[in-house]
Amino acid sequence: MTTPQEYDPYVQGCPSRALLDRIGDRWTVLVIGILADGPQRFSQLRRRVDGVSQKMLTQTLRGLEADGLVTRTVYAEVPPRVEYELTALGHSLRVPLLALEDWAREHMDEVLGSRQRVAERV
Amino acid sequence: MTTPQEYDPYVQGCPSRALLDRIGDRWTVLVIGILADGPQRFSQLRRRVDGVSQKMLTQTLRGLEADGLVTRTVYAEVPPRVEYELTALGHSLRVPLLALEDWAREHMDEVLGSRQRVAERV
DNA sequence: CAGTATCCCCCAGGATACTG
DNA sequence: CAGTATCCTGGGGGATACTG
């Protein structure tokens, strides 16, 4: 603690790389995006995140929960109802993620065009 | 083309998911970050991105090249020198990525604290 | 409904060896 | 130096079946 230890993702083993891992997997980002609309049930998420398997959705949600980005609330009803909701921390992460989505929307054509050209060996 | 087709990452097969894939893998983000400092040789990148294998670095750079985010310049010298540099598009991607890095720096403690608590079953 | 538990396959990616 | 080429393994993740 003598030197203030900054998080440096370029160094192996730095915890901030762990964040990159979490952001890394496709489902995490998509689930956060959906939850930004408000609390959602498991089945709603499953339906809205096209292509996610039950296993991966559960796994993703458990990870988000562990990271303090999402809360899980079980209602004592029959049939059971479970709602997932972004925490304040989760909402704060939404901001940079939105910036990324905006970039994608704005520049995806350029990227795809480039890929096309490469694929055609032009 | 009757309805303006927006990129929707929540739909399977949407090309914008391809971008999530690219951002997804750790090396891409790290390499872009390093290249933001200016043009770099292969060996420099290899050294600065701690833990990347030769194979993955090559693969990552080829991908970035294909997407039009990075240029590859070969100098006819002995020994050979190859420099990688961000394109304007690559630089523009830097902006949202920086926002993400900032978030990580600012909130990593909270995330790690949460993980700790979960790991300890508290 | 909202999961857990299992099996199992595939391929991302590391290690190693070789080349222009 | 800046890569290819090849081999090989771990585990990510789908499919399926079962449960509170």
Short mmCIF file of N, CA and C (backbone and C1' of nucleotides) in Angstrom, two decimals, chain A residues 22 25 27-28 31 41-43 45-46 49 52-66 70 72 82 84, chain C residues 2-6, chain D residues 13-17:
data_model
loop_
_atom_site.label_atom_id
_atom_site.label_comp_id
_atom_site.label_asym_id
_atom_site.label_seq_id
_atom_site.Cartn_x
_atom_site.Cartn_y
_atom_site.Cartn_z
N ARG A 22 -15.86 -10.28 -18.09
CA ARG A 22 -17.31 -10.25 -17.89
C ARG A 22 -18.01 -9.51 -19.03
N ASP A 25 -18.12 -11.64 -22.54
CA ASP A 25 -19.07 -12.59 -23.08
C ASP A 25 -20.33 -11.87 -23.53
N TRP A 27 -23.50 -12.46 -23.66
CA TRP A 27 -24.77 -12.44 -22.93
C TRP A 27 -24.83 -11.36 -21.87
N THR A 28 -23.73 -11.17 -21.16
CA THR A 28 -23.71 -10.18 -20.10
C THR A 28 -24.17 -8.81 -20.60
N VAL A 31 -27.91 -8.86 -21.57
CA VAL A 31 -28.80 -8.95 -20.41
C VAL A 31 -28.88 -7.61 -19.69
N ARG A 41 -38.51 -10.88 -15.36
CA ARG A 41 -38.53 -12.28 -14.91
C ARG A 41 -37.58 -13.10 -15.77
N PHE A 42 -37.24 -14.25 -15.23
CA PHE A 42 -36.32 -15.13 -15.95
C PHE A 42 -36.81 -15.44 -17.36
N SER A 43 -38.07 -15.80 -17.45
CA SER A 43 -38.61 -16.21 -18.75
C SER A 43 -38.68 -15.04 -19.73
N LEU A 45 -36.50 -12.56 -19.83
CA LEU A 45 -35.13 -12.40 -20.30
C LEU A 45 -34.81 -13.45 -21.36
N ARG A 46 -35.20 -14.67 -21.05
CA ARG A 46 -34.93 -15.78 -21.96
C ARG A 46 -35.52 -15.51 -23.34
N VAL A 49 -33.63 -12.14 -24.99
CA VAL A 49 -32.26 -12.32 -25.44
C VAL A 49 -32.22 -13.51 -26.38
N VAL A 52 -30.13 -17.22 -26.36
CA VAL A 52 -29.45 -17.63 -25.13
C VAL A 52 -30.06 -18.93 -24.62
N SER A 53 -29.21 -19.82 -24.15
CA SER A 53 -29.71 -21.06 -23.58
C SER A 53 -30.04 -20.83 -22.11
N GLN A 54 -30.86 -21.70 -21.58
CA GLN A 54 -31.25 -21.58 -20.18
C GLN A 54 -30.02 -21.60 -19.28
N LYS A 55 -29.13 -22.49 -19.60
CA LYS A 55 -27.91 -22.63 -18.81
C LYS A 55 -27.10 -21.35 -18.79
N MET A 56 -26.90 -20.79 -19.96
CA MET A 56 -26.07 -19.59 -20.05
C MET A 56 -26.75 -18.38 -19.42
N LEU A 57 -28.08 -18.31 -19.53
CA LEU A 57 -28.77 -17.19 -18.90
C LEU A 57 -28.62 -17.27 -17.38
N THR A 58 -28.84 -18.43 -16.85
CA THR A 58 -28.66 -18.61 -15.40
C THR A 58 -27.24 -18.24 -14.99
N GLN A 59 -26.29 -18.77 -15.70
CA GLN A 59 -24.87 -18.53 -15.41
C GLN A 59 -24.55 -17.03 -15.47
N THR A 60 -25.05 -16.39 -16.49
CA THR A 60 -24.81 -14.96 -16.66
C THR A 60 -25.40 -14.16 -15.50
N LEU A 61 -26.65 -14.51 -15.15
CA LEU A 61 -27.32 -13.79 -14.07
C LEU A 61 -26.60 -14.01 -12.73
N ARG A 62 -26.13 -15.22 -12.49
CA ARG A 62 -25.41 -15.50 -11.25
C ARG A 62 -24.13 -14.66 -11.18
N GLY A 63 -23.48 -14.54 -12.32
CA GLY A 63 -22.26 -13.74 -12.38
C GLY A 63 -22.54 -12.27 -12.11
N LEU A 64 -23.57 -11.77 -12.72
CA LEU A 64 -23.95 -10.36 -12.53
C LEU A 64 -24.34 -10.10 -11.08
N GLU A 65 -25.00 -11.10 -10.49
CA GLU A 65 -25.39 -11.00 -9.09
C GLU A 65 -24.14 -10.93 -8.21
N ALA A 66 -23.22 -11.82 -8.48
CA ALA A 66 -21.99 -11.88 -7.68
C ALA A 66 -21.21 -10.58 -7.77
N VAL A 70 -26.60 -6.83 -10.34
CA VAL A 70 -28.00 -7.24 -10.48
C VAL A 70 -28.49 -7.83 -9.17
N ARG A 72 -31.47 -10.29 -7.30
CA ARG A 72 -32.40 -11.37 -7.60
C ARG A 72 -33.42 -11.44 -6.48
N VAL A 82 -39.55 -14.95 -10.09
CA VAL A 82 -38.24 -14.42 -9.74
C VAL A 82 -37.96 -13.22 -10.62
N TYR A 84 -35.31 -10.09 -11.74
CA TYR A 84 -33.94 -9.58 -11.77
C TYR A 84 -33.99 -8.09 -12.05
P DA C 2 -40.15 -17.23 -14.24
"O5'" DA C 2 -39.03 -18.08 -13.51
"C5'" DA C 2 -39.08 -18.21 -12.09
"C4'" DA C 2 -38.03 -19.20 -11.64
"C3'" DA C 2 -36.63 -18.98 -12.25
"O3'" DA C 2 -35.66 -19.11 -11.24
"C1'" DA C 2 -37.31 -21.18 -12.60
P DG C 3 -34.20 -18.47 -11.50
"O5'" DG C 3 -33.54 -19.41 -12.64
"C5'" DG C 3 -32.50 -20.27 -12.25
"C4'" DG C 3 -33.04 -21.51 -11.59
"C3'" DG C 3 -32.04 -22.62 -11.48
"O3'" DG C 3 -31.29 -22.45 -10.30
"C1'" DG C 3 -34.21 -23.42 -12.11
P DT C 4 -29.79 -22.82 -10.31
"O5'" DT C 4 -29.73 -24.41 -10.16
"C5'" DT C 4 -30.15 -25.04 -8.95
"C4'" DT C 4 -30.15 -26.54 -9.16
"C3'" DT C 4 -28.76 -27.12 -9.42
"O3'" DT C 4 -28.61 -28.28 -8.60
"C1'" DT C 4 -30.25 -27.75 -11.16
P DA C 5 -27.17 -28.93 -8.43
"O5'" DA C 5 -27.23 -30.15 -9.44
"C5'" DA C 5 -28.43 -30.91 -9.59
"C4'" DA C 5 -28.19 -32.05 -10.57
"C3'" DA C 5 -26.71 -32.41 -10.77
"O3'" DA C 5 -26.61 -33.83 -10.89
"C1'" DA C 5 -27.69 -31.80 -12.85
P DT C 6 -25.16 -34.52 -10.87
"O5'" DT C 6 -25.10 -35.26 -12.28
"C5'" DT C 6 -26.00 -34.81 -13.28
"C4'" DT C 6 -25.85 -35.62 -14.55
"C3'" DT C 6 -24.42 -35.97 -14.94
"O3'" DT C 6 -24.42 -37.25 -15.58
"C1'" DT C 6 -25.36 -34.48 -16.55
P DG D 13 -19.03 -19.39 -23.38
"O5'" DG D 13 -20.17 -20.40 -23.82
"C5'" DG D 13 -20.06 -21.06 -25.07
"C4'" DG D 13 -20.94 -22.28 -25.12
"C3'" DG D 13 -22.39 -22.08 -24.59
"O3'" DG D 13 -23.27 -22.56 -25.54
"C1'" DG D 13 -21.48 -24.04 -23.77
P DG D 14 -24.79 -21.92 -25.67
"O5'" DG D 14 -25.57 -23.07 -26.46
"C5'" DG D 14 -25.06 -23.59 -27.68
"C4'" DG D 14 -25.40 -25.07 -27.80
"C3'" DG D 14 -26.88 -25.40 -27.56
"O3'" DG D 14 -27.37 -26.23 -28.62
"C1'" DG D 14 -25.51 -26.72 -26.13
P DA D 15 -29.00 -26.43 -28.74
"O5'" DA D 15 -29.19 -27.92 -28.19
"C5'" DA D 15 -28.16 -28.89 -28.37
"C4'" DA D 15 -28.60 -30.22 -27.77
"C3'" DA D 15 -30.12 -30.34 -27.55
"O3'" DA D 15 -30.54 -31.67 -27.86
"C1'" DA D 15 -28.98 -30.54 -25.46
P DT D 16 -32.12 -32.03 -27.77
"O5'" DT D 16 -32.21 -32.79 -26.38
"C5'" DT D 16 -31.22 -33.77 -26.02
"C4'" DT D 16 -31.39 -34.18 -24.58
"C3'" DT D 16 -32.84 -34.33 -24.12
"O3'" DT D 16 -33.08 -35.69 -23.72
"C1'" DT D 16 -31.54 -33.16 -22.52
P DA D 17 -34.60 -36.16 -23.29
"O5'" DA D 17 -34.46 -36.30 -21.71
"C5'" DA D 17 -33.30 -36.92 -21.15
"C4'" DA D 17 -33.30 -36.72 -19.64
"C3'" DA D 17 -34.69 -36.86 -19.00
"O3'" DA D 17 -34.60 -37.70 -17.85
"C1'" DA D 17 -33.70 -34.81 -18.36
#
